[in-house]
Amino acid sequence: MSNNVESTLKPLFEEINNLKPQFIERLTKAVAIPSVSGDESLRPKVVEMAHFLKQELTNLGAQDIQLKPLGKQPPPVSTEGLELPPIVLARFGSDPAKKTVLVYGHYDVQPALLEDGWHSDPFTLVEKDSKLFGRGSTDDKGPVMGWLNSIHAHNKLGLELPVNLVCCFEGMEESGSLGLDELIAREANAYFKGVDTVCISDNYWLGTKKPVLTYGLRGCNYYQIIVNGPGADLHSGIFGGVIHEPMTDLIKVMGQLVDVDGTINIPGVNEMVAPLTEEESKLYDPIEFDVDELNLASGSKTAIYQDKKDILMHRWRYPSLSLHGIEGAFSAGGAKTVIPAKVSGKFSIRTVPDMDSDKLTQYVIDFVNKRFAELKSPNTLKCELIHDGNYWKSDPFNESFTAAAKATKLVWNIDPDFTREGGSIPITITFEEQLKTNVLLLPMGKGDDGAHSINEKLDVANYIEGVKTLSAYLHYYANA
Ligand SMILES: NCC(=O)N[C@@H](Cc1c[nH]cn1)C(=O)O
Ligand SMILES: [Zn+2]
Ligand SMILES: [Zn+2]
């Protein structure tokens, strides 16, 4: 059977090589649309990206393309009546004799500004040193285009897809996947009926040399602490030392959430973490990774841990708390002497088995309120959850992972490592539970791609070989 698959894949891989310029062109067009879900003023661009996908899917011959509306964005939201971007659904084939694979990806991206330190405009895809630089190149427009490219290559060759393919692309992944849980529940026995497995390409190799297949993710609970004080921003020469400043209160409280060595100081949080078993402890030993890979990916020597196992465990199986920013604070160049009247501090906690999101939020709010009360400040403080998304951990011993391992070996000539990841894809567990299928994470990019960071990139080789890997996975899975 395998030999059959490989003889089908040979001309397909050649076609993929031939189509490289068109594939780069497709990604160039996608990156040019600044579909930043976290910036409410750019919401029309996120919607434009949904329409771009609709057009591409139409050109590729998709059936039953639907842009599913999700209604208004729930609070907290600054723009009243802001519509959520639609979910893009499409299918290729509905042959009852074939297996059905649902592929999920997201068409929204993280914010990016040239002045953050990008070498070139983040929304213009630039090819340099065999790398494709641009926001969304690796997270997640490259992989989403990867699925479209695979269909394109099949079409060009006149080769039937080996499975029925259902596409589900969302535009709010970077902002909590709002509305998608409900849509999946609604469509489980409708649009998604008959789905045998789900494949997500929205994460990265652990390092830069060895491909991986991923069977676990951390969750993410995102919070804000809003401190309100004077009626307007004030002159620090006139009011400094005379009034209670919101920013001072906020920094006092935020500064106590986490220690510099990453220890989370909120009582109850660490106690929820599942204990490390001997069996799990052994899983880290064969994984290829060292502190140099971490230094390379972070562009620094700032690691808290020097030992592989410590690094992997703190990325995969322990929670972390990160401070992200302060809305309303002075942040430009120069030296403005302002006292901000209202500031909102943003932080998130990456969650792991067996943390409970509601309990966590209660612990966070209690801690923040207690620390603020100690300040005896007349300002007001409100701590709230902006969004949460669950962690996910599965058993990688199934047909889908086996097919992906074969595909990876064929394309990269090496057996993949089986890894978990510190990032989050909130919808993974929802697919598993609602569709009652397993989910596979099959990453395209490398660990040094700089997702969410400046100068995000995807190596040309990962893009093109990634299309081959996704394609080979479909063929091996069809024949499993
Ligand atoms: N490639 C996956 C990814 O980047 N996921 C985001 C999801 C998220 C969660 N809360 C806000 N965004 C991540 O930050 O892990
Ligand atoms: Zn992503
Ligand atoms: Zn992301």
Coordinates of C-alpha atoms and ligand atoms in Angstrom, one line a residue:
M1 CA 0.0 0.0 0.0
S2 CA 2.8 2.4 1.0
N3 CA 4.6 1.9 -2.3
N4 CA 1.4 3.0 -4.1
V5 CA 1.2 6.1 -2.0
E6 CA 4.8 6.9 -2.7
S7 CA 4.4 6.5 -6.5
T8 CA 1.4 8.9 -6.4
L9 CA 3.4 11.3 -4.4
K10 CA 6.4 11.5 -6.6
P11 CA 4.8 13.5 -9.4
L12 CA 2.8 15.5 -6.9
F13 CA 6.0 16.6 -5.2
E14 CA 7.4 17.6 -8.6
E15 CA 4.3 19.6 -9.2
I16 CA 4.7 21.3 -5.8
N17 CA 8.3 22.3 -6.7
N18 CA 7.1 23.7 -10.1
L19 CA 4.3 25.7 -8.4
K20 CA 6.7 27.4 -5.9
P21 CA 6.4 30.9 -7.5
Q22 CA 2.6 30.7 -7.4
F23 CA 2.6 29.5 -3.8
I24 CA 4.8 32.4 -2.8
E25 CA 2.6 34.8 -4.7
R26 CA -0.5 33.4 -2.8
L27 CA 1.2 34.0 0.6
T28 CA 2.3 37.4 -0.5
K29 CA -1.3 38.4 -1.2
A30 CA -2.4 36.9 2.1
V31 CA 0.3 38.7 4.2
A32 CA -0.6 42.0 2.5
I33 CA -4.0 42.0 4.3
P34 CA -3.3 43.3 7.8
S35 CA -5.9 41.0 9.4
V36 CA -5.1 41.8 13.1
S37 CA -7.9 40.5 15.2
G38 CA -6.8 42.3 18.4
D39 CA -7.0 45.7 16.8
E40 CA -10.6 46.7 16.6
S41 CA -9.9 49.4 14.0
L42 CA -8.5 46.7 11.6
R43 CA -11.6 44.4 11.8
P44 CA -12.6 45.3 8.2
K45 CA -9.2 43.9 7.1
V46 CA -9.9 40.6 9.0
V47 CA -13.2 40.4 7.1
E48 CA -11.4 41.2 3.8
M49 CA -9.1 38.3 4.6
A50 CA -12.1 36.0 4.9
H51 CA -13.3 37.2 1.5
F52 CA -9.8 36.6 0.0
L53 CA -10.0 33.0 1.3
K54 CA -13.5 32.6 -0.2
Q55 CA -12.1 33.7 -3.6
E56 CA -9.1 31.4 -3.4
L57 CA -11.3 28.5 -2.4
T58 CA -13.7 29.3 -5.3
N59 CA -10.9 29.4 -7.8
L60 CA -9.7 26.0 -6.5
G61 CA -13.2 24.5 -7.0
A62 CA -14.4 24.1 -3.4
Q63 CA -18.0 23.2 -2.8
D64 CA -20.5 24.7 -0.3
I65 CA -18.3 27.7 0.6
Q66 CA -19.9 29.5 3.5
L67 CA -18.9 32.6 5.5
K68 CA -20.6 31.8 8.8
P69 CA -21.4 35.0 10.8
L70 CA -20.7 34.8 14.6
G71 CA -22.6 37.9 15.7
K72 CA -21.3 40.7 17.8
Q73 CA -18.1 40.6 19.8
P74 CA -18.9 40.1 23.5
P75 CA -17.5 42.5 26.2
P76 CA -14.9 43.7 27.1
V77 CA -14.9 45.5 23.7
S78 CA -14.3 49.2 23.0
T79 CA -16.2 49.5 19.7
E80 CA -19.9 49.1 20.4
G81 CA -21.6 46.6 18.1
L82 CA -18.3 45.3 16.7
E83 CA -19.1 42.2 14.5
L84 CA -16.8 39.1 14.9
P85 CA -15.2 38.0 11.6
P86 CA -16.9 35.0 9.9
I87 CA -15.7 31.4 10.0
V88 CA -14.8 30.3 6.5
L89 CA -16.1 26.8 5.7
A90 CA -15.5 24.9 2.5
R91 CA -15.4 21.3 1.4
F92 CA -13.6 19.4 -1.4
G93 CA -15.5 16.2 -2.1
S94 CA -18.1 14.2 -0.3
D95 CA -17.4 10.7 -1.4
P96 CA -18.8 8.2 1.2
A97 CA -16.1 5.8 0.2
K98 CA -13.4 8.2 1.3
K99 CA -12.3 9.3 4.8
T100 CA -13.0 12.9 5.7
V101 CA -10.3 15.2 7.2
L102 CA -11.1 18.5 8.7
V103 CA -8.3 21.1 8.4
Y104 CA -8.4 24.1 10.7
G105 CA -6.3 27.2 10.6
H106 CA -6.6 30.9 11.3
Y107 CA -6.5 33.9 9.0
D108 CA -6.0 36.5 11.7
V109 CA -2.6 37.7 12.9
Q110 CA -0.9 39.4 15.8
P111 CA -0.4 43.1 15.6
A112 CA 2.8 44.4 13.9
L113 CA 4.4 47.8 13.4
L114 CA 7.5 48.7 11.5
E115 CA 8.6 50.8 14.4
D116 CA 8.6 47.8 16.7
G117 CA 11.9 46.8 15.0
W118 CA 10.9 45.1 11.8
H119 CA 13.6 45.2 9.1
S120 CA 10.8 45.7 6.5
D121 CA 7.1 46.5 6.3
P122 CA 5.5 43.6 8.2
F123 CA 2.6 43.4 5.7
T124 CA 4.8 43.1 2.7
L125 CA 6.2 39.6 2.2
V126 CA 10.0 39.8 1.6
E127 CA 12.1 36.9 0.5
K128 CA 15.6 37.1 1.9
D129 CA 18.2 34.4 2.5
S130 CA 15.7 31.7 1.6
K131 CA 13.3 33.0 4.2
L132 CA 9.9 34.6 3.8
F133 CA 9.5 37.6 6.2
G134 CA 6.1 39.0 7.0
R135 CA 3.4 39.0 9.7
G136 CA 1.5 35.7 9.5
S137 CA 4.1 34.0 7.4
T138 CA 4.4 31.2 9.9
D139 CA 1.4 31.9 12.2
D140 CA -0.8 31.0 10.5
K141 CA -1.2 32.3 6.9
G142 CA 1.7 30.1 5.6
P143 CA 0.1 26.8 6.8
V144 CA -3.4 27.9 5.7
M145 CA -2.0 28.7 2.3
G146 CA -0.2 25.3 2.5
W147 CA -3.6 23.5 2.5
L148 CA -4.7 25.6 -0.5
N149 CA -1.4 24.9 -2.3
S150 CA -1.8 21.2 -1.8
I151 CA -5.3 21.3 -3.4
H152 CA -3.8 23.6 -6.2
A153 CA -1.1 21.0 -6.9
H154 CA -3.6 18.1 -7.0
N155 CA -5.8 20.1 -9.4
K156 CA -2.9 21.0 -11.7
L157 CA -1.9 17.4 -11.9
G158 CA -5.5 16.2 -12.4
L159 CA -5.1 14.1 -9.3
E160 CA -8.1 13.4 -7.1
L161 CA -7.7 14.3 -3.4
P162 CA -7.4 11.0 -1.5
V163 CA -9.9 12.2 1.2
N164 CA -12.9 14.4 1.5
L165 CA -11.4 17.7 2.8
V166 CA -13.4 20.1 5.1
C167 CA -11.8 23.5 5.7
C168 CA -12.6 25.5 8.8
F169 CA -10.7 28.8 8.9
E170 CA -11.3 31.4 11.7
G171 CA -10.4 35.0 12.1
M172 CA -10.2 35.4 15.9
E173 CA -7.7 32.8 17.0
E174 CA -5.2 35.4 18.3
S175 CA -8.0 36.9 20.3
G176 CA -9.5 34.0 22.1
S177 CA -11.4 32.2 19.2
L178 CA -14.6 34.0 20.3
G179 CA -17.7 32.4 18.9
L180 CA -16.0 29.3 17.5
D181 CA -16.9 26.9 20.3
E182 CA -20.5 27.5 19.7
L183 CA -20.2 27.2 15.9
I184 CA -18.5 23.9 16.2
A185 CA -21.2 22.6 18.6
R186 CA -23.9 23.8 16.1
E187 CA -22.1 22.3 13.0
A188 CA -20.9 19.0 14.7
N189 CA -23.8 17.1 13.1
A190 CA -24.3 19.4 10.2
Y191 CA -21.4 20.8 8.2
F192 CA -18.9 18.7 10.1
K193 CA -20.9 15.5 10.1
G194 CA -18.8 12.5 9.1
V195 CA -15.4 14.1 9.9
D196 CA -13.0 11.3 10.8
T197 CA -10.1 13.3 12.0
V198 CA -8.9 16.9 12.5
C199 CA -5.5 18.2 11.4
I200 CA -4.2 21.6 12.6
S201 CA -1.1 23.2 11.2
D202 CA -0.6 26.1 13.5
N203 CA 2.5 25.5 15.6
Y204 CA 6.2 25.0 15.1
W205 CA 9.0 22.6 15.3
L206 CA 10.7 22.6 18.7
G207 CA 14.0 23.6 17.3
T208 CA 15.3 24.3 13.8
K209 CA 16.6 20.9 12.6
K210 CA 14.1 18.3 13.4
P211 CA 10.4 18.1 12.5
V212 CA 7.9 17.3 15.2
L213 CA 4.3 16.1 15.6
T214 CA 2.5 17.7 18.6
Y215 CA 0.1 16.1 21.0
G216 CA -0.3 18.8 23.7
L217 CA -0.8 22.5 24.1
R218 CA -1.0 24.8 27.1
G219 CA -4.2 26.9 27.5
C220 CA -4.3 30.6 27.9
N221 CA -6.3 32.8 30.4
Y222 CA -5.9 36.5 29.5
Y223 CA -6.7 39.2 32.1
Q224 CA -6.7 42.9 32.5
I225 CA -6.5 45.1 35.6
I226 CA -8.1 48.5 35.1
V227 CA -7.1 51.3 37.5
N228 CA -9.1 54.5 37.3
G229 CA -8.1 57.7 39.1
P230 CA -8.3 61.4 38.2
G231 CA -10.8 62.7 35.7
A232 CA -8.1 63.4 33.1
D233 CA -4.4 63.0 32.4
L234 CA -2.5 65.4 34.7
H235 CA 0.7 67.4 34.8
S236 CA 3.2 65.6 37.0
G237 CA 4.8 69.0 38.1
I238 CA 1.4 70.1 39.5
F239 CA -0.1 66.9 40.8
G240 CA 3.0 64.6 41.3
G241 CA 3.3 63.7 45.0
V242 CA -0.1 65.2 45.7
I243 CA -2.5 62.6 44.3
H244 CA -2.6 58.8 44.2
E245 CA -1.4 57.8 40.7
P246 CA -3.2 54.9 38.9
M247 CA 0.0 53.7 37.3
T248 CA 1.8 53.4 40.6
D249 CA -1.0 51.4 42.0
L250 CA -1.1 49.2 38.9
I251 CA 2.6 48.5 38.9
K252 CA 2.6 47.7 42.6
V253 CA -0.1 45.1 42.0
M254 CA 1.2 43.7 38.7
G255 CA 4.7 43.5 40.1
Q256 CA 3.5 41.0 42.7
L257 CA 1.9 38.5 40.3
V258 CA 5.1 36.8 39.3
D259 CA 8.8 36.6 40.4
V260 CA 11.7 37.3 38.1
D261 CA 12.4 33.5 38.1
G262 CA 8.9 32.9 36.7
T263 CA 7.4 31.7 40.0
I264 CA 3.7 32.5 40.1
N265 CA 2.8 34.1 43.4
I266 CA -1.0 33.7 43.3
P267 CA -2.0 31.2 46.0
G268 CA -3.7 28.1 44.7
V269 CA -2.4 28.2 41.2
N270 CA 0.6 25.9 41.4
E271 CA -1.4 23.5 43.6
M272 CA -3.7 22.8 40.6
V273 CA -0.9 21.4 38.4
A274 CA -1.0 17.6 37.8
P275 CA 1.9 15.9 39.5
L276 CA 4.8 14.6 37.4
T277 CA 4.7 10.8 37.0
E278 CA 7.7 8.7 36.4
E279 CA 6.3 7.7 33.0
E280 CA 6.0 11.3 31.9
S281 CA 9.4 12.2 33.3
K282 CA 11.1 9.7 30.9
L283 CA 9.4 11.2 27.8
Y284 CA 11.7 14.2 27.9
D285 CA 15.0 12.3 27.6
P286 CA 14.9 11.3 23.9
I287 CA 13.7 14.8 22.7
E288 CA 16.3 16.7 20.7
F289 CA 16.7 20.2 22.2
D290 CA 19.2 22.2 24.2
V291 CA 19.6 25.6 25.7
D292 CA 21.4 26.8 22.5
E293 CA 18.2 26.3 20.5
L294 CA 16.3 28.4 23.1
N295 CA 19.0 31.1 22.9
L296 CA 18.8 31.1 19.1
A297 CA 15.1 31.4 19.1
S298 CA 14.9 34.1 21.7
G299 CA 17.9 36.0 20.2
S300 CA 19.5 36.2 23.7
K301 CA 21.1 34.4 26.6
T302 CA 18.3 35.0 29.0
A303 CA 17.2 31.5 29.8
I304 CA 16.0 30.8 33.4
Y305 CA 16.9 27.1 33.1
Q306 CA 20.0 25.6 31.5
D307 CA 18.9 22.0 31.5
K308 CA 16.8 20.5 28.6
K309 CA 14.3 18.8 30.8
D310 CA 13.7 21.9 32.9
I311 CA 13.2 24.0 29.8
L312 CA 10.8 21.6 28.2
M313 CA 8.8 21.0 31.4
H314 CA 8.4 24.7 32.0
R315 CA 7.2 25.2 28.5
W316 CA 4.9 22.2 28.3
R317 CA 3.7 21.0 31.7
Y318 CA 4.0 24.0 34.1
P319 CA 2.0 27.2 34.0
S320 CA 3.6 30.6 33.3
L321 CA 2.4 34.1 33.9
S322 CA 3.5 36.8 31.4
L323 CA 3.1 40.6 31.8
H324 CA 2.2 42.0 28.3
G325 CA 1.6 45.7 28.5
I326 CA -0.2 48.7 29.9
E327 CA -2.9 50.4 27.9
G328 CA -3.2 54.1 28.5
A329 CA 0.4 54.5 29.7
F330 CA 2.8 56.9 27.9
S331 CA 4.8 54.7 25.6
A332 CA 6.2 56.9 22.8
G333 CA 9.7 58.3 22.5
G334 CA 10.7 61.5 24.3
A335 CA 9.9 62.4 27.9
K336 CA 6.3 63.4 28.4
T337 CA 5.6 64.4 32.0
V338 CA 2.1 63.0 32.2
I339 CA 0.2 61.2 35.0
P340 CA -2.1 58.9 33.1
A341 CA -5.7 59.0 34.5
K342 CA -6.7 55.4 33.6
V343 CA -4.4 52.5 32.9
S344 CA -5.1 48.9 32.0
G345 CA -2.5 46.3 32.7
K346 CA -2.6 43.1 30.5
F347 CA -1.3 39.7 31.6
S348 CA -1.9 36.1 30.8
I349 CA -1.4 32.8 32.4
R350 CA -0.6 29.7 30.3
T351 CA -2.5 26.8 31.8
V352 CA -1.8 23.1 32.0
P353 CA -3.4 19.9 33.2
D354 CA -5.3 19.9 35.7
M355 CA -5.9 23.6 36.1
D356 CA -9.5 24.8 36.2
S357 CA -10.1 28.0 34.3
D358 CA -13.0 29.3 36.6
K359 CA -11.1 28.5 39.8
L360 CA -7.9 30.2 38.3
T361 CA -9.9 33.3 37.6
Q362 CA -11.2 33.4 41.1
Y363 CA -7.7 33.0 42.6
V364 CA -6.4 35.8 40.3
I365 CA -9.2 38.3 41.1
D366 CA -9.0 37.6 44.9
F367 CA -5.2 38.0 44.8
V368 CA -5.3 41.3 42.8
N369 CA -8.1 42.7 45.0
K370 CA -6.3 41.8 48.2
R371 CA -3.0 43.4 47.1
F372 CA -4.8 46.5 45.9
A373 CA -6.7 46.8 49.2
E374 CA -3.3 46.9 51.0
L375 CA -2.4 50.0 49.1
K376 CA -5.3 51.9 50.7
S377 CA -5.6 53.9 47.5
P378 CA -8.8 56.0 46.7
N379 CA -8.5 55.0 43.0
T380 CA -10.7 52.2 41.7
L381 CA -9.5 48.8 40.4
K382 CA -11.2 46.1 38.4
C383 CA -9.6 42.9 37.4
E384 CA -11.3 40.8 34.7
L385 CA -10.9 37.9 32.4
I386 CA -10.7 39.0 28.7
H387 CA -10.7 35.4 27.3
D388 CA -9.7 31.9 28.2
G389 CA -8.9 28.8 26.1
N390 CA -8.3 25.4 27.4
Y391 CA -5.1 23.3 27.5
W392 CA -5.1 20.1 25.4
K393 CA -3.2 16.8 25.8
S394 CA -3.9 13.7 23.7
D395 CA -2.7 10.3 23.0
P396 CA -0.5 10.3 19.8
F397 CA -0.9 6.6 19.1
N398 CA -3.5 6.6 16.3
E399 CA -3.8 6.4 12.5
S400 CA -3.6 10.1 12.0
F401 CA -0.3 10.6 13.9
T402 CA 1.1 7.4 12.2
A403 CA 0.2 8.9 8.8
A404 CA 1.8 12.2 9.7
A405 CA 5.0 10.4 10.9
K406 CA 5.2 8.6 7.6
A407 CA 4.7 11.8 5.7
T408 CA 7.3 13.6 7.7
K409 CA 9.8 10.8 7.3
L410 CA 9.2 10.7 3.5
V411 CA 9.7 14.5 3.0
W412 CA 12.3 15.3 5.6
N413 CA 14.1 11.9 5.7
I414 CA 14.0 11.8 9.5
D415 CA 11.6 10.4 12.1
P416 CA 9.8 13.3 13.9
D417 CA 9.9 13.9 17.6
F418 CA 6.6 13.8 19.4
T419 CA 6.3 17.0 21.4
R420 CA 3.9 19.2 23.4
E421 CA 4.0 23.0 23.0
G422 CA 3.8 26.0 25.3
G423 CA 1.5 28.0 23.1
S424 CA -2.3 27.7 22.8
I425 CA -4.8 26.8 20.1
P426 CA -8.0 27.2 22.2
I427 CA -10.2 25.3 19.8
T428 CA -8.3 22.0 19.7
I429 CA -10.1 20.4 22.6
T430 CA -13.5 21.6 21.3
F431 CA -12.9 19.8 18.0
E432 CA -11.9 16.7 19.9
E433 CA -15.0 16.8 22.2
Q434 CA -17.6 18.0 19.8
L435 CA -16.7 15.9 16.8
K436 CA -15.6 12.9 18.9
T437 CA -12.4 12.6 16.8
N438 CA -8.7 12.8 17.5
V439 CA -6.8 15.9 16.6
L440 CA -3.3 16.0 15.1
L441 CA -1.0 19.0 15.2
L442 CA 1.3 19.0 12.1
P443 CA 3.5 22.1 12.2
M444 CA 5.1 23.7 9.2
G445 CA 7.5 26.3 10.6
K446 CA 10.6 26.2 12.8
G447 CA 11.2 27.1 16.4
D448 CA 13.1 30.2 15.4
D449 CA 10.3 31.7 13.1
G450 CA 9.5 34.5 15.6
A451 CA 5.8 34.0 15.7
H452 CA 4.2 37.0 17.5
S453 CA 7.5 38.7 17.4
I454 CA 9.3 41.1 15.1
N455 CA 10.6 39.8 11.8
E456 CA 8.4 36.8 11.8
K457 CA 9.5 34.4 9.0
L458 CA 8.9 31.1 7.4
D459 CA 11.8 29.4 5.6
V460 CA 11.0 28.8 1.9
A461 CA 12.0 25.2 2.4
N462 CA 9.5 24.8 5.3
Y463 CA 6.8 26.3 3.2
I464 CA 7.4 24.1 0.1
E465 CA 8.4 20.9 2.0
G466 CA 5.5 21.7 4.3
V467 CA 3.0 21.6 1.4
K468 CA 4.5 18.2 0.5
T469 CA 4.2 17.0 4.1
L470 CA 0.5 18.1 4.4
S471 CA -0.2 16.4 1.0
A472 CA 1.6 13.2 1.9
Y473 CA -0.3 13.1 5.2
L474 CA -3.6 13.1 3.4
H475 CA -2.5 10.3 1.2
Y476 CA -1.1 8.1 4.0
Y477 CA -4.1 8.8 6.1
A478 CA -6.5 7.8 3.3
N479 CA -4.6 4.5 2.9
A480 CA -4.2 3.7 6.6
Ligands
LIG1 N1 -0.1 29.6 16.8 C1 -1.0 29.5 17.9 C2 -1.0 30.8 18.7 O1 -0.2 31.7 18.4 N2 -1.9 30.9 19.6 C3 -2.1 32.0 20.4 C4 -3.5 31.9 20.9 C5 -3.9 32.9 21.9 C6 -4.3 32.7 23.1 N3 -4.7 33.8 23.7 C7 -4.4 34.8 22.9 N4 -3.9 34.2 21.8 C8 -1.1 32.0 21.6 O2 -0.8 33.1 22.1 O3 -0.6 30.9 21.9
ZN2 ZN -1.5 30.6 15.3
ZN3 ZN -0.4 33.1 17.1

